[in-house]
């Protein structure tokens, strides 16, 4: 990470008022703040996999939720793993242990409501496709992608006759080809390392 580079994150703002975030890597919240996106409007976060370059800003988002006027549960989606400890519930849920100082600190000065509650939906990474989310006219499907070890997924968002696929880290595969067929926008993650 450097001043000009951030981890991966995609913000999708729909005309129905939904803000949907896909991955939340280092520096993504700084970028959203620079575009004047209030953090309390980001409540739906979909993770493609659980590497830190795709999840690291979750700690800040969770820990300072009530200080950013988010008093409702943070809703997270992510893949299962080949073992329970490799899945979204174990990994993303551990954010509560990492941020134990925050809840009592903020409860001492404001009503945090449900701002420290988490709703984690673990998606079976083997489903092709599976339905991750269906609400307010939005359908988000998930599908397996190839990335180092089993457990990574991509997403296809459909709304109002439009569609987008976010692959996260992967290489080309029949999973991506099948799920990106006739899509309006395909975003395929690519990381460039420079020395």
Short mmCIF file of N, CA and C in Angstrom, two decimals:
data_model
loop_
_atom_site.label_atom_id
_atom_site.label_comp_id
_atom_site.label_asym_id
_atom_site.label_seq_id
_atom_site.Cartn_x
_atom_site.Cartn_y
_atom_site.Cartn_z
N UNK A 1 0.83 -1.20 0.00
CA UNK A 1 0.00 0.00 0.00
C UNK A 1 0.87 1.26 0.00
N UNK A 2 0.45 2.24 -0.74
CA UNK A 2 1.14 3.52 -0.73
C UNK A 2 0.11 4.62 -0.90
N UNK A 3 0.59 5.87 -0.93
CA UNK A 3 -0.33 7.01 -0.97
C UNK A 3 -1.24 7.01 -2.19
N UNK A 4 -0.78 6.42 -3.30
CA UNK A 4 -1.57 6.47 -4.53
C UNK A 4 -2.31 5.17 -4.83
N UNK A 5 -2.23 4.20 -3.94
CA UNK A 5 -2.86 2.91 -4.21
C UNK A 5 -3.69 2.47 -3.01
N UNK A 6 -4.83 1.88 -3.29
CA UNK A 6 -5.71 1.37 -2.24
C UNK A 6 -6.02 -0.09 -2.50
N UNK A 7 -6.55 -0.76 -1.48
CA UNK A 7 -7.02 -2.12 -1.67
C UNK A 7 -8.32 -2.11 -2.45
N UNK A 8 -8.82 -3.29 -2.74
CA UNK A 8 -9.98 -3.41 -3.61
C UNK A 8 -11.29 -3.11 -2.89
N UNK A 9 -12.14 -2.37 -3.59
CA UNK A 9 -13.49 -2.11 -3.12
C UNK A 9 -14.28 -1.48 -4.25
N UNK A 10 -15.51 -1.91 -4.39
CA UNK A 10 -16.41 -1.36 -5.41
C UNK A 10 -17.67 -0.89 -4.69
N UNK A 11 -18.05 0.36 -4.91
CA UNK A 11 -19.30 0.90 -4.38
C UNK A 11 -20.29 1.01 -5.52
N UNK A 12 -21.46 0.40 -5.35
CA UNK A 12 -22.52 0.48 -6.34
C UNK A 12 -23.67 1.25 -5.70
N UNK A 13 -23.98 2.41 -6.26
CA UNK A 13 -25.10 3.21 -5.79
C UNK A 13 -26.23 3.07 -6.80
N UNK A 14 -27.35 2.55 -6.33
CA UNK A 14 -28.49 2.31 -7.21
C UNK A 14 -29.51 3.44 -7.07
N UNK A 15 -30.32 3.60 -8.09
CA UNK A 15 -31.34 4.63 -8.08
C UNK A 15 -32.45 4.40 -7.07
N UNK A 16 -32.46 3.21 -6.44
CA UNK A 16 -33.47 2.94 -5.41
C UNK A 16 -32.99 3.35 -4.02
N UNK A 17 -31.80 3.95 -3.93
CA UNK A 17 -31.25 4.40 -2.65
C UNK A 17 -30.27 3.45 -2.02
N UNK A 18 -30.11 2.25 -2.58
CA UNK A 18 -29.18 1.28 -2.01
C UNK A 18 -27.74 1.64 -2.31
N UNK A 19 -26.88 1.50 -1.30
CA UNK A 19 -25.43 1.55 -1.46
C UNK A 19 -24.92 0.15 -1.16
N UNK A 20 -24.36 -0.52 -2.14
CA UNK A 20 -23.85 -1.86 -1.98
C UNK A 20 -22.35 -1.84 -2.20
N UNK A 21 -21.60 -2.44 -1.28
CA UNK A 21 -20.15 -2.44 -1.38
C UNK A 21 -19.67 -3.86 -1.59
N UNK A 22 -18.74 -4.01 -2.51
CA UNK A 22 -18.12 -5.30 -2.79
C UNK A 22 -16.65 -5.20 -2.42
N UNK A 23 -16.27 -5.93 -1.37
CA UNK A 23 -14.93 -5.92 -0.78
C UNK A 23 -14.64 -4.56 -0.14
N UNK A 24 -13.69 -4.55 0.78
CA UNK A 24 -13.42 -3.34 1.56
C UNK A 24 -11.95 -3.32 1.96
N UNK A 25 -11.08 -3.23 0.97
CA UNK A 25 -9.64 -3.24 1.21
C UNK A 25 -9.11 -1.94 1.77
N UNK A 26 -7.84 -1.95 2.13
CA UNK A 26 -7.21 -0.79 2.77
C UNK A 26 -7.34 0.46 1.91
N UNK A 27 -7.74 1.55 2.53
CA UNK A 27 -7.88 2.83 1.85
C UNK A 27 -9.22 3.06 1.19
N UNK A 28 -10.08 2.04 1.14
CA UNK A 28 -11.36 2.22 0.46
C UNK A 28 -12.26 3.21 1.19
N UNK A 29 -12.27 3.18 2.52
CA UNK A 29 -13.10 4.14 3.26
C UNK A 29 -12.59 5.57 3.08
N UNK A 30 -11.28 5.72 3.00
CA UNK A 30 -10.72 7.05 2.72
C UNK A 30 -11.24 7.56 1.39
N UNK A 31 -11.28 6.67 0.39
CA UNK A 31 -11.78 7.07 -0.93
C UNK A 31 -13.27 7.40 -0.88
N UNK A 32 -14.06 6.58 -0.19
CA UNK A 32 -15.49 6.87 -0.10
C UNK A 32 -15.74 8.19 0.62
N UNK A 33 -14.95 8.45 1.64
CA UNK A 33 -15.07 9.72 2.36
C UNK A 33 -14.76 10.90 1.44
N UNK A 34 -13.76 10.74 0.59
CA UNK A 34 -13.40 11.84 -0.32
C UNK A 34 -14.50 12.11 -1.34
N UNK A 35 -15.36 11.11 -1.60
CA UNK A 35 -16.50 11.30 -2.49
C UNK A 35 -17.78 11.64 -1.73
N UNK A 36 -17.63 11.96 -0.43
CA UNK A 36 -18.75 12.37 0.43
C UNK A 36 -19.83 11.30 0.55
N UNK A 37 -19.42 10.03 0.63
CA UNK A 37 -20.36 8.94 0.87
C UNK A 37 -20.42 8.73 2.38
N UNK A 38 -21.53 9.06 3.03
CA UNK A 38 -21.63 8.88 4.49
C UNK A 38 -21.50 7.40 4.86
N UNK A 39 -20.66 7.12 5.84
CA UNK A 39 -20.42 5.73 6.24
C UNK A 39 -21.68 5.06 6.78
N UNK A 40 -22.59 5.84 7.33
CA UNK A 40 -23.82 5.21 7.85
C UNK A 40 -24.77 4.78 6.74
N UNK A 41 -24.44 5.09 5.48
CA UNK A 41 -25.24 4.61 4.35
C UNK A 41 -24.66 3.33 3.75
N UNK A 42 -23.53 2.88 4.29
CA UNK A 42 -22.92 1.64 3.83
C UNK A 42 -23.23 0.56 4.86
N UNK A 43 -24.23 -0.25 4.59
CA UNK A 43 -24.64 -1.29 5.53
C UNK A 43 -24.63 -2.68 4.92
N UNK A 44 -24.40 -2.79 3.62
CA UNK A 44 -24.42 -4.06 2.91
C UNK A 44 -23.06 -4.25 2.24
N UNK A 45 -22.27 -5.18 2.77
CA UNK A 45 -20.92 -5.40 2.24
C UNK A 45 -20.78 -6.87 1.85
N UNK A 46 -20.37 -7.08 0.61
CA UNK A 46 -20.23 -8.42 0.03
C UNK A 46 -18.75 -8.69 -0.22
N UNK A 47 -18.22 -9.74 0.41
CA UNK A 47 -16.80 -10.06 0.27
C UNK A 47 -16.62 -11.23 -0.70
N UNK A 48 -15.65 -11.07 -1.60
CA UNK A 48 -15.35 -12.15 -2.55
C UNK A 48 -14.49 -13.23 -1.90
N UNK A 49 -13.60 -12.82 -1.02
CA UNK A 49 -12.76 -13.77 -0.29
C UNK A 49 -12.20 -13.01 0.91
N UNK A 50 -11.42 -13.69 1.73
CA UNK A 50 -11.10 -13.13 3.04
C UNK A 50 -9.64 -12.72 3.20
N UNK A 51 -8.94 -12.45 2.09
CA UNK A 51 -7.60 -11.88 2.18
C UNK A 51 -7.70 -10.43 2.66
N UNK A 52 -6.70 -9.98 3.38
CA UNK A 52 -6.74 -8.65 3.99
C UNK A 52 -6.81 -7.51 2.99
N UNK A 53 -6.27 -7.69 1.78
CA UNK A 53 -6.37 -6.60 0.81
C UNK A 53 -7.80 -6.40 0.31
N UNK A 54 -8.71 -7.28 0.73
CA UNK A 54 -10.12 -7.15 0.39
C UNK A 54 -11.01 -6.94 1.61
N UNK A 55 -10.44 -7.01 2.82
CA UNK A 55 -11.26 -6.92 4.04
C UNK A 55 -10.76 -5.93 5.09
N UNK A 56 -9.58 -5.37 4.94
CA UNK A 56 -8.93 -4.67 6.06
C UNK A 56 -9.67 -3.44 6.56
N UNK A 57 -10.40 -2.71 5.71
CA UNK A 57 -11.12 -1.53 6.20
C UNK A 57 -12.39 -1.88 6.97
N UNK A 58 -12.74 -3.16 7.00
CA UNK A 58 -13.90 -3.58 7.80
C UNK A 58 -13.68 -3.25 9.28
N UNK A 59 -12.45 -3.38 9.77
CA UNK A 59 -12.18 -3.08 11.18
C UNK A 59 -12.58 -1.65 11.52
N UNK A 60 -12.20 -0.70 10.70
CA UNK A 60 -12.55 0.70 10.96
C UNK A 60 -14.06 0.90 10.81
N UNK A 61 -14.63 0.35 9.74
CA UNK A 61 -16.07 0.51 9.50
C UNK A 61 -16.88 0.00 10.69
N UNK A 62 -16.51 -1.14 11.23
CA UNK A 62 -17.22 -1.73 12.36
C UNK A 62 -16.96 -0.95 13.65
N UNK A 63 -15.69 -0.70 13.94
CA UNK A 63 -15.32 -0.08 15.22
C UNK A 63 -15.90 1.32 15.39
N UNK A 64 -15.97 2.08 14.31
CA UNK A 64 -16.45 3.46 14.39
C UNK A 64 -17.86 3.63 13.82
N UNK A 65 -18.58 2.52 13.67
CA UNK A 65 -19.94 2.60 13.14
C UNK A 65 -20.84 3.57 13.89
N UNK A 66 -21.02 3.41 15.20
CA UNK A 66 -21.88 4.34 15.93
C UNK A 66 -21.35 5.79 15.92
N UNK A 67 -20.05 5.96 15.88
CA UNK A 67 -19.49 7.32 15.81
C UNK A 67 -19.76 7.95 14.44
N UNK A 68 -20.09 7.11 13.46
CA UNK A 68 -20.43 7.58 12.12
C UNK A 68 -21.94 7.52 11.88
N UNK A 69 -22.70 7.47 12.97
CA UNK A 69 -24.17 7.48 12.92
C UNK A 69 -24.78 6.21 12.32
N UNK A 70 -24.09 5.07 12.45
CA UNK A 70 -24.70 3.80 12.05
C UNK A 70 -25.13 3.10 13.33
N UNK A 71 -26.43 3.00 13.54
CA UNK A 71 -26.98 2.41 14.76
C UNK A 71 -27.74 1.11 14.47
N UNK A 72 -27.60 0.62 13.26
CA UNK A 72 -28.23 -0.63 12.85
C UNK A 72 -27.13 -1.67 12.62
N UNK A 73 -27.49 -2.94 12.60
CA UNK A 73 -26.47 -3.98 12.38
C UNK A 73 -25.76 -3.81 11.04
N UNK A 74 -24.49 -4.12 11.04
CA UNK A 74 -23.71 -4.15 9.80
C UNK A 74 -23.96 -5.51 9.15
N UNK A 75 -24.41 -5.48 7.92
CA UNK A 75 -24.76 -6.71 7.21
C UNK A 75 -23.64 -7.09 6.26
N UNK A 76 -23.12 -8.32 6.44
CA UNK A 76 -21.98 -8.80 5.68
C UNK A 76 -22.32 -10.12 5.01
N UNK A 77 -21.79 -10.30 3.81
CA UNK A 77 -21.92 -11.55 3.08
C UNK A 77 -20.51 -11.98 2.68
N UNK A 78 -20.25 -13.27 2.74
CA UNK A 78 -18.95 -13.77 2.31
C UNK A 78 -18.99 -15.27 2.15
N UNK A 79 -17.91 -15.83 1.58
CA UNK A 79 -17.92 -17.25 1.25
C UNK A 79 -17.67 -18.16 2.44
N UNK A 80 -18.18 -19.38 2.28
CA UNK A 80 -17.81 -20.44 3.21
C UNK A 80 -16.38 -20.87 2.86
N UNK A 81 -15.84 -21.76 3.66
CA UNK A 81 -14.53 -22.30 3.37
C UNK A 81 -14.58 -23.81 3.36
N UNK A 82 -13.45 -24.43 3.12
CA UNK A 82 -13.40 -25.88 3.14
C UNK A 82 -13.49 -26.40 4.57
N UNK A 83 -13.24 -25.53 5.55
CA UNK A 83 -13.42 -25.82 6.97
C UNK A 83 -14.10 -24.61 7.59
N UNK A 84 -14.85 -24.78 8.68
CA UNK A 84 -15.54 -23.64 9.29
C UNK A 84 -14.63 -22.46 9.62
N UNK A 85 -13.41 -22.73 10.06
CA UNK A 85 -12.51 -21.62 10.43
C UNK A 85 -12.02 -20.83 9.22
N UNK A 86 -12.28 -21.30 8.01
CA UNK A 86 -11.88 -20.58 6.81
C UNK A 86 -13.05 -19.82 6.18
N UNK A 87 -14.21 -19.87 6.82
CA UNK A 87 -15.39 -19.21 6.26
C UNK A 87 -15.61 -17.80 6.77
N UNK A 88 -16.60 -17.14 6.19
CA UNK A 88 -16.91 -15.74 6.51
C UNK A 88 -17.34 -15.57 7.96
N UNK A 89 -18.14 -16.48 8.50
CA UNK A 89 -18.61 -16.31 9.88
C UNK A 89 -17.44 -16.26 10.86
N UNK A 90 -16.48 -17.15 10.70
CA UNK A 90 -15.33 -17.18 11.61
C UNK A 90 -14.42 -15.97 11.39
N UNK A 91 -14.11 -15.66 10.15
CA UNK A 91 -13.16 -14.59 9.86
C UNK A 91 -13.73 -13.19 10.08
N UNK A 92 -14.89 -12.93 9.51
CA UNK A 92 -15.48 -11.60 9.65
C UNK A 92 -16.02 -11.40 11.07
N UNK A 93 -16.54 -12.45 11.68
CA UNK A 93 -17.03 -12.36 13.05
C UNK A 93 -15.94 -12.05 14.06
N UNK A 94 -14.69 -12.39 13.73
CA UNK A 94 -13.56 -12.12 14.63
C UNK A 94 -13.30 -10.63 14.81
N UNK A 95 -13.94 -9.81 13.98
CA UNK A 95 -13.78 -8.36 14.11
C UNK A 95 -14.26 -7.87 15.48
N UNK A 96 -15.20 -8.60 16.08
CA UNK A 96 -15.68 -8.23 17.42
C UNK A 96 -14.56 -8.37 18.45
N UNK A 97 -13.75 -9.41 18.33
CA UNK A 97 -12.63 -9.60 19.25
C UNK A 97 -11.55 -8.53 19.03
N UNK A 98 -11.31 -8.20 17.79
CA UNK A 98 -10.27 -7.23 17.45
C UNK A 98 -10.60 -5.82 17.95
N UNK A 99 -11.88 -5.53 18.10
CA UNK A 99 -12.30 -4.15 18.41
C UNK A 99 -12.98 -4.05 19.78
N UNK A 100 -12.59 -4.88 20.72
CA UNK A 100 -13.26 -4.89 22.03
C UNK A 100 -13.18 -3.57 22.79
N UNK A 101 -12.19 -2.76 22.55
CA UNK A 101 -12.10 -1.47 23.23
C UNK A 101 -13.18 -0.50 22.79
N UNK A 102 -13.67 -0.65 21.59
CA UNK A 102 -14.55 0.36 21.02
C UNK A 102 -15.93 0.38 21.62
N UNK A 103 -16.56 -0.76 21.78
CA UNK A 103 -17.94 -0.75 22.27
C UNK A 103 -18.07 -0.07 23.63
N UNK A 104 -17.30 -0.48 24.66
CA UNK A 104 -17.46 0.21 25.95
C UNK A 104 -17.07 1.69 25.89
N UNK A 105 -16.11 2.02 25.04
CA UNK A 105 -15.71 3.43 24.91
C UNK A 105 -16.85 4.27 24.36
N UNK A 106 -17.49 3.81 23.30
CA UNK A 106 -18.56 4.59 22.70
C UNK A 106 -19.85 4.50 23.50
N UNK A 107 -20.11 3.38 24.16
CA UNK A 107 -21.30 3.27 25.00
C UNK A 107 -21.24 4.26 26.16
N UNK A 108 -20.03 4.66 26.55
CA UNK A 108 -19.88 5.62 27.65
C UNK A 108 -20.32 7.02 27.24
N UNK A 109 -20.38 7.30 25.94
CA UNK A 109 -20.70 8.67 25.54
C UNK A 109 -21.88 8.79 24.57
N UNK A 110 -22.39 7.67 24.04
CA UNK A 110 -23.56 7.77 23.18
C UNK A 110 -24.32 6.45 23.16
N UNK A 111 -25.55 6.52 22.71
CA UNK A 111 -26.39 5.33 22.58
C UNK A 111 -26.01 4.64 21.27
N UNK A 112 -25.35 3.50 21.34
CA UNK A 112 -24.85 2.83 20.14
C UNK A 112 -25.93 2.03 19.42
N UNK A 113 -27.09 1.86 20.06
CA UNK A 113 -28.16 1.09 19.42
C UNK A 113 -27.69 -0.30 19.06
N UNK A 114 -27.92 -0.69 17.83
CA UNK A 114 -27.46 -1.99 17.32
C UNK A 114 -26.22 -1.85 16.45
N UNK A 115 -25.52 -0.74 16.61
CA UNK A 115 -24.37 -0.44 15.78
C UNK A 115 -23.21 -1.42 15.90
N UNK A 116 -23.18 -2.21 16.96
CA UNK A 116 -22.12 -3.21 17.10
C UNK A 116 -22.63 -4.63 16.85
N UNK A 117 -23.83 -4.73 16.30
CA UNK A 117 -24.33 -6.04 15.93
C UNK A 117 -23.88 -6.36 14.51
N UNK A 118 -23.62 -7.62 14.25
CA UNK A 118 -23.24 -8.09 12.92
C UNK A 118 -24.26 -9.11 12.44
N UNK A 119 -24.61 -9.03 11.20
CA UNK A 119 -25.42 -10.05 10.55
C UNK A 119 -24.58 -10.59 9.41
N UNK A 120 -24.02 -11.79 9.60
CA UNK A 120 -23.12 -12.38 8.62
C UNK A 120 -23.84 -13.52 7.92
N UNK A 121 -23.91 -13.42 6.61
CA UNK A 121 -24.47 -14.50 5.79
C UNK A 121 -23.31 -15.20 5.09
N UNK A 122 -23.15 -16.47 5.41
CA UNK A 122 -22.08 -17.25 4.78
C UNK A 122 -22.65 -17.98 3.57
N UNK A 123 -22.03 -17.77 2.44
CA UNK A 123 -22.50 -18.31 1.17
C UNK A 123 -21.66 -19.52 0.77
N UNK A 124 -22.32 -20.57 0.35
CA UNK A 124 -21.63 -21.79 -0.07
C UNK A 124 -20.85 -21.49 -1.35
N UNK A 125 -19.53 -21.50 -1.25
CA UNK A 125 -18.69 -21.12 -2.39
C UNK A 125 -18.83 -22.09 -3.57
N UNK A 126 -19.42 -23.25 -3.36
CA UNK A 126 -19.54 -24.25 -4.42
C UNK A 126 -20.78 -24.04 -5.29
N UNK A 127 -21.73 -23.23 -4.84
CA UNK A 127 -22.96 -23.01 -5.61
C UNK A 127 -22.66 -22.21 -6.88
N UNK A 128 -23.29 -22.62 -7.97
CA UNK A 128 -23.05 -21.94 -9.24
C UNK A 128 -24.33 -21.89 -10.07
N UNK A 129 -25.07 -20.80 -10.04
CA UNK A 129 -24.96 -19.71 -9.08
C UNK A 129 -25.84 -19.96 -7.86
N UNK A 130 -25.56 -19.23 -6.83
CA UNK A 130 -26.42 -19.18 -5.65
C UNK A 130 -26.96 -17.77 -5.51
N UNK A 131 -28.02 -17.60 -4.78
CA UNK A 131 -28.57 -16.26 -4.56
C UNK A 131 -28.08 -15.76 -3.20
N UNK A 132 -27.35 -14.66 -3.23
CA UNK A 132 -26.82 -14.06 -2.01
C UNK A 132 -27.82 -13.08 -1.40
N UNK A 133 -28.52 -12.34 -2.25
CA UNK A 133 -29.33 -11.22 -1.77
C UNK A 133 -30.46 -10.98 -2.75
N UNK A 134 -31.63 -10.73 -2.21
CA UNK A 134 -32.79 -10.40 -3.05
C UNK A 134 -33.69 -9.47 -2.24
N UNK A 135 -33.66 -8.19 -2.58
CA UNK A 135 -34.42 -7.20 -1.82
C UNK A 135 -34.52 -5.91 -2.63
N UNK A 136 -35.66 -5.24 -2.51
CA UNK A 136 -35.84 -3.91 -3.08
C UNK A 136 -35.58 -3.90 -4.59
N UNK A 137 -35.94 -5.01 -5.28
CA UNK A 137 -35.74 -5.09 -6.72
C UNK A 137 -34.33 -5.49 -7.14
N UNK A 138 -33.46 -5.74 -6.19
CA UNK A 138 -32.06 -6.09 -6.46
C UNK A 138 -31.88 -7.59 -6.24
N UNK A 139 -31.20 -8.24 -7.17
CA UNK A 139 -30.81 -9.64 -7.01
C UNK A 139 -29.30 -9.71 -7.16
N UNK A 140 -28.65 -10.32 -6.17
CA UNK A 140 -27.20 -10.54 -6.24
C UNK A 140 -26.96 -12.03 -6.15
N UNK A 141 -26.35 -12.56 -7.20
CA UNK A 141 -26.00 -13.98 -7.24
C UNK A 141 -24.51 -14.12 -6.98
N UNK A 142 -24.10 -15.29 -6.51
CA UNK A 142 -22.67 -15.55 -6.30
C UNK A 142 -22.30 -16.84 -7.02
N UNK A 143 -21.01 -16.96 -7.33
CA UNK A 143 -20.51 -18.12 -8.06
C UNK A 143 -19.04 -18.33 -7.70
N UNK A 144 -18.53 -19.57 -7.87
CA UNK A 144 -17.13 -19.84 -7.53
C UNK A 144 -16.17 -19.13 -8.49
N UNK A 145 -15.04 -18.71 -7.96
CA UNK A 145 -13.95 -18.22 -8.81
C UNK A 145 -12.66 -18.93 -8.37
N UNK A 146 -11.66 -18.88 -9.21
CA UNK A 146 -10.39 -19.55 -8.95
C UNK A 146 -9.40 -18.56 -8.37
N UNK A 147 -9.04 -18.77 -7.10
CA UNK A 147 -8.07 -17.87 -6.46
C UNK A 147 -7.33 -18.62 -5.34
N UNK A 148 -6.19 -19.12 -5.63
CA UNK A 148 -5.25 -19.76 -4.71
C UNK A 148 -5.81 -21.01 -4.04
N UNK A 149 -6.92 -20.89 -3.30
CA UNK A 149 -7.51 -22.05 -2.63
C UNK A 149 -9.03 -21.95 -2.74
N UNK A 150 -9.71 -23.05 -2.49
CA UNK A 150 -11.16 -23.06 -2.58
C UNK A 150 -11.76 -22.08 -1.57
N UNK A 151 -12.82 -21.40 -1.99
CA UNK A 151 -13.53 -20.52 -1.08
C UNK A 151 -13.77 -19.12 -1.64
N UNK A 152 -13.16 -18.75 -2.75
CA UNK A 152 -13.38 -17.42 -3.31
C UNK A 152 -14.62 -17.45 -4.21
N UNK A 153 -15.33 -16.33 -4.23
CA UNK A 153 -16.54 -16.22 -5.04
C UNK A 153 -16.56 -14.88 -5.77
N UNK A 154 -17.34 -14.82 -6.84
CA UNK A 154 -17.64 -13.59 -7.54
C UNK A 154 -19.12 -13.29 -7.36
N UNK A 155 -19.53 -12.11 -7.79
CA UNK A 155 -20.93 -11.70 -7.65
C UNK A 155 -21.47 -11.15 -8.96
N UNK A 156 -22.76 -11.39 -9.18
CA UNK A 156 -23.48 -10.76 -10.29
C UNK A 156 -24.66 -10.01 -9.70
N UNK A 157 -24.70 -8.72 -9.92
CA UNK A 157 -25.78 -7.85 -9.44
C UNK A 157 -26.73 -7.58 -10.61
N UNK A 158 -28.02 -7.73 -10.37
CA UNK A 158 -29.04 -7.42 -11.38
C UNK A 158 -30.07 -6.48 -10.76
N UNK A 159 -30.34 -5.40 -11.47
CA UNK A 159 -31.32 -4.42 -10.99
C UNK A 159 -31.84 -3.60 -12.16
N UNK A 160 -33.12 -3.46 -12.25
CA UNK A 160 -33.76 -2.55 -13.19
C UNK A 160 -33.30 -2.78 -14.63
N UNK A 161 -33.11 -4.06 -15.01
CA UNK A 161 -32.69 -4.38 -16.37
C UNK A 161 -31.20 -4.23 -16.63
N UNK A 162 -30.44 -3.86 -15.60
CA UNK A 162 -28.99 -3.69 -15.73
C UNK A 162 -28.29 -4.79 -14.93
N UNK A 163 -27.03 -5.07 -15.31
CA UNK A 163 -26.29 -6.09 -14.58
C UNK A 163 -24.80 -5.75 -14.52
N UNK A 164 -24.16 -6.25 -13.47
CA UNK A 164 -22.74 -6.05 -13.24
C UNK A 164 -22.16 -7.31 -12.63
N UNK A 165 -20.97 -7.69 -13.02
CA UNK A 165 -20.25 -8.79 -12.38
C UNK A 165 -18.96 -8.25 -11.80
N UNK A 166 -18.71 -8.61 -10.55
CA UNK A 166 -17.45 -8.29 -9.85
C UNK A 166 -16.81 -9.63 -9.50
N UNK A 167 -15.63 -9.91 -10.07
CA UNK A 167 -15.01 -11.22 -9.89
C UNK A 167 -14.16 -11.33 -8.63
N UNK A 168 -13.69 -10.19 -8.09
CA UNK A 168 -12.65 -10.29 -7.08
C UNK A 168 -11.40 -10.87 -7.73
N UNK A 169 -10.46 -11.34 -6.93
CA UNK A 169 -9.24 -11.93 -7.47
C UNK A 169 -9.56 -13.27 -8.11
N UNK A 170 -9.25 -13.41 -9.36
CA UNK A 170 -9.45 -14.70 -10.04
C UNK A 170 -8.69 -14.70 -11.36
N UNK A 171 -8.72 -15.81 -11.98
CA UNK A 171 -8.22 -15.93 -13.34
C UNK A 171 -9.41 -16.32 -14.22
N UNK A 172 -9.30 -16.17 -15.52
CA UNK A 172 -10.42 -16.55 -16.38
C UNK A 172 -10.80 -18.01 -16.15
N UNK A 173 -12.11 -18.27 -16.16
CA UNK A 173 -12.61 -19.63 -15.96
C UNK A 173 -14.00 -19.74 -16.54
N UNK A 174 -14.49 -20.98 -16.67
CA UNK A 174 -15.85 -21.16 -17.16
C UNK A 174 -16.87 -20.59 -16.18
N UNK A 175 -16.52 -20.52 -14.86
CA UNK A 175 -17.44 -19.94 -13.88
C UNK A 175 -17.69 -18.46 -14.20
N UNK A 176 -16.61 -17.73 -14.49
CA UNK A 176 -16.74 -16.31 -14.82
C UNK A 176 -17.46 -16.16 -16.15
N UNK A 177 -17.09 -16.95 -17.15
CA UNK A 177 -17.71 -16.85 -18.47
C UNK A 177 -19.22 -17.10 -18.40
N UNK A 178 -19.62 -18.13 -17.66
CA UNK A 178 -21.06 -18.44 -17.54
C UNK A 178 -21.82 -17.32 -16.85
N UNK A 179 -21.27 -16.82 -15.75
CA UNK A 179 -22.00 -15.84 -14.94
C UNK A 179 -21.89 -14.42 -15.45
N UNK A 180 -20.96 -14.18 -16.37
CA UNK A 180 -20.82 -12.84 -16.96
C UNK A 180 -21.48 -12.75 -18.34
N UNK A 181 -22.13 -13.83 -18.75
CA UNK A 181 -22.77 -13.83 -20.07
C UNK A 181 -23.83 -12.73 -20.14
N UNK A 182 -23.75 -11.92 -21.19
CA UNK A 182 -24.70 -10.83 -21.46
C UNK A 182 -24.72 -9.76 -20.36
N UNK A 183 -23.69 -9.66 -19.54
CA UNK A 183 -23.64 -8.66 -18.48
C UNK A 183 -23.34 -7.28 -19.08
N UNK A 184 -23.85 -6.24 -18.46
CA UNK A 184 -23.60 -4.88 -18.93
C UNK A 184 -22.20 -4.39 -18.56
N UNK A 185 -21.72 -4.80 -17.38
CA UNK A 185 -20.41 -4.36 -16.91
C UNK A 185 -19.71 -5.51 -16.20
N UNK A 186 -18.53 -5.86 -16.66
CA UNK A 186 -17.70 -6.88 -16.02
C UNK A 186 -16.48 -6.20 -15.43
N UNK A 187 -16.30 -6.33 -14.12
CA UNK A 187 -15.12 -5.78 -13.45
C UNK A 187 -14.31 -6.97 -12.97
N UNK A 188 -13.13 -7.12 -13.56
CA UNK A 188 -12.25 -8.25 -13.26
C UNK A 188 -11.03 -7.70 -12.53
N UNK A 189 -10.83 -8.14 -11.31
CA UNK A 189 -9.78 -7.61 -10.45
C UNK A 189 -8.39 -7.90 -11.02
N UNK A 190 -7.53 -6.91 -10.96
CA UNK A 190 -6.16 -7.06 -11.40
C UNK A 190 -5.28 -6.22 -10.48
N UNK A 191 -4.23 -6.80 -9.94
CA UNK A 191 -3.35 -6.07 -9.03
C UNK A 191 -1.98 -5.95 -9.67
N UNK A 192 -1.47 -4.76 -9.72
CA UNK A 192 -0.16 -4.52 -10.31
C UNK A 192 0.82 -4.17 -9.21
N UNK A 193 1.88 -4.93 -9.10
CA UNK A 193 2.93 -4.64 -8.14
C UNK A 193 4.07 -3.93 -8.85
N UNK A 194 4.55 -2.86 -8.25
CA UNK A 194 5.70 -2.15 -8.82
C UNK A 194 6.76 -2.02 -7.75
N UNK A 195 7.97 -1.89 -8.19
CA UNK A 195 9.06 -1.72 -7.21
C UNK A 195 9.66 -0.35 -7.32
#
